[in-house]
Amino acid sequence: MSASKERYALVSDLSPTGLRLHRPYRGAQSPVIQLEFDLPGIDEVIWAKGEVCFDHVWRPPGGNPRLLQTTGVRLTAAASGHLKLLRDYTLEYAPRYNRYAERRAFQR
């Protein structure tokens, strides 16, 4: 990916097979994307290729004129060591995040 196509994003809903990206909208993108991301507390950058499963452009509430984009990505390729690191990380931390999601759901 060339530097002109580089886009910074926040990652959420991480699993061993995919993730969700959140970022400012900057136009259409390819259905296949190259990813480079790190995991909190892990001192290694993960490189992967992914296929866009869904892409949603939306405007945040409150009159903000800036469009945002949320994209679901299914991982299609990565080094086996990176896939193992991702799997181990999500299995270790997923229960913590689920409890947080449950608390948030009951607060509403």
Short mmCIF file of N, CA and C in Angstrom, two decimals, residues 1-3 7 9 11 15 20 24 35 38-40 44 49 51 64 68 72-73 81 88 92-93 104 106-108:
data_model
loop_
_atom_site.label_atom_id
_atom_site.label_comp_id
_atom_site.label_asym_id
_atom_site.label_seq_id
_atom_site.Cartn_x
_atom_site.Cartn_y
_atom_site.Cartn_z
N MET A 1 0.85 -1.16 0.00
CA MET A 1 0.00 0.00 0.00
C MET A 1 0.90 1.23 0.00
N SER A 2 0.65 2.15 -0.87
CA SER A 2 1.45 3.37 -0.92
C SER A 2 1.05 4.30 0.22
N ALA A 3 1.95 5.22 0.54
CA ALA A 3 1.68 6.14 1.64
C ALA A 3 0.44 6.98 1.38
N ARG A 7 -4.37 4.84 5.76
CA ARG A 7 -5.46 5.40 6.56
C ARG A 7 -5.31 4.92 7.99
N ALA A 9 -6.86 4.23 11.73
CA ALA A 9 -8.17 3.84 12.22
C ALA A 9 -8.05 3.30 13.64
N VAL A 11 -9.34 0.22 16.01
CA VAL A 11 -9.78 -1.16 15.85
C VAL A 11 -10.69 -1.53 17.01
N SER A 15 -11.34 -10.27 16.77
CA SER A 15 -11.50 -11.71 16.95
C SER A 15 -10.33 -12.40 16.23
N ARG A 20 -13.13 -4.80 13.32
CA ARG A 20 -13.92 -3.67 12.84
C ARG A 20 -13.04 -2.42 12.92
N PRO A 24 -12.32 8.48 10.06
CA PRO A 24 -12.99 9.49 9.25
C PRO A 24 -13.15 8.99 7.81
N LEU A 35 -3.56 -4.55 6.22
CA LEU A 35 -3.65 -4.03 7.59
C LEU A 35 -2.30 -4.11 8.29
N ASP A 38 -1.25 -2.92 15.94
CA ASP A 38 -0.64 -3.49 17.13
C ASP A 38 -1.72 -3.73 18.17
N LEU A 39 -1.39 -4.56 19.13
CA LEU A 39 -2.30 -4.92 20.21
C LEU A 39 -1.77 -4.31 21.50
N PRO A 40 -2.64 -3.76 22.34
CA PRO A 40 -2.17 -3.18 23.61
C PRO A 40 -1.36 -4.19 24.42
N GLU A 44 4.71 -6.11 19.14
CA GLU A 44 4.90 -6.63 17.79
C GLU A 44 3.77 -6.11 16.89
N LYS A 49 -3.78 -9.30 5.58
CA LYS A 49 -4.62 -8.86 4.47
C LYS A 49 -6.04 -9.24 4.84
N GLU A 51 -10.51 -8.92 3.79
CA GLU A 51 -11.59 -8.69 2.84
C GLU A 51 -12.69 -7.90 3.55
N ASN A 64 -22.36 17.40 13.97
CA ASN A 64 -21.00 17.32 13.46
C ASN A 64 -21.07 17.06 11.95
N LEU A 68 -18.12 9.69 9.17
CA LEU A 68 -17.29 8.63 9.72
C LEU A 68 -17.56 7.34 8.97
N GLY A 72 -16.16 -3.63 8.52
CA GLY A 72 -15.88 -4.96 9.03
C GLY A 72 -14.93 -5.67 8.09
N VAL A 73 -13.89 -6.28 8.64
CA VAL A 73 -12.86 -6.92 7.82
C VAL A 73 -12.66 -8.36 8.27
N GLY A 81 2.60 -16.91 12.74
CA GLY A 81 2.92 -16.40 14.07
C GLY A 81 2.01 -15.25 14.47
N ASP A 88 -4.39 -15.99 20.46
CA ASP A 88 -4.10 -16.06 21.90
C ASP A 88 -4.54 -14.78 22.60
N GLU A 92 -7.56 -14.55 25.43
CA GLU A 92 -7.23 -14.12 26.78
C GLU A 92 -8.05 -12.90 27.20
N TYR A 93 -8.25 -11.95 26.29
CA TYR A 93 -8.90 -10.70 26.65
C TYR A 93 -10.38 -10.64 26.33
N ARG A 104 -22.49 -2.42 30.04
CA ARG A 104 -22.99 -1.29 29.26
C ARG A 104 -24.43 -1.54 28.80
N PHE A 106 -26.74 -3.36 30.26
CA PHE A 106 -27.69 -3.28 31.37
C PHE A 106 -27.86 -1.86 31.88
N GLN A 107 -26.91 -0.97 31.60
CA GLN A 107 -27.01 0.41 32.05
C GLN A 107 -28.00 1.20 31.21
N ARG A 108 -28.33 0.73 30.04
CA ARG A 108 -29.21 1.49 29.14
C ARG A 108 -30.64 1.29 29.44
#
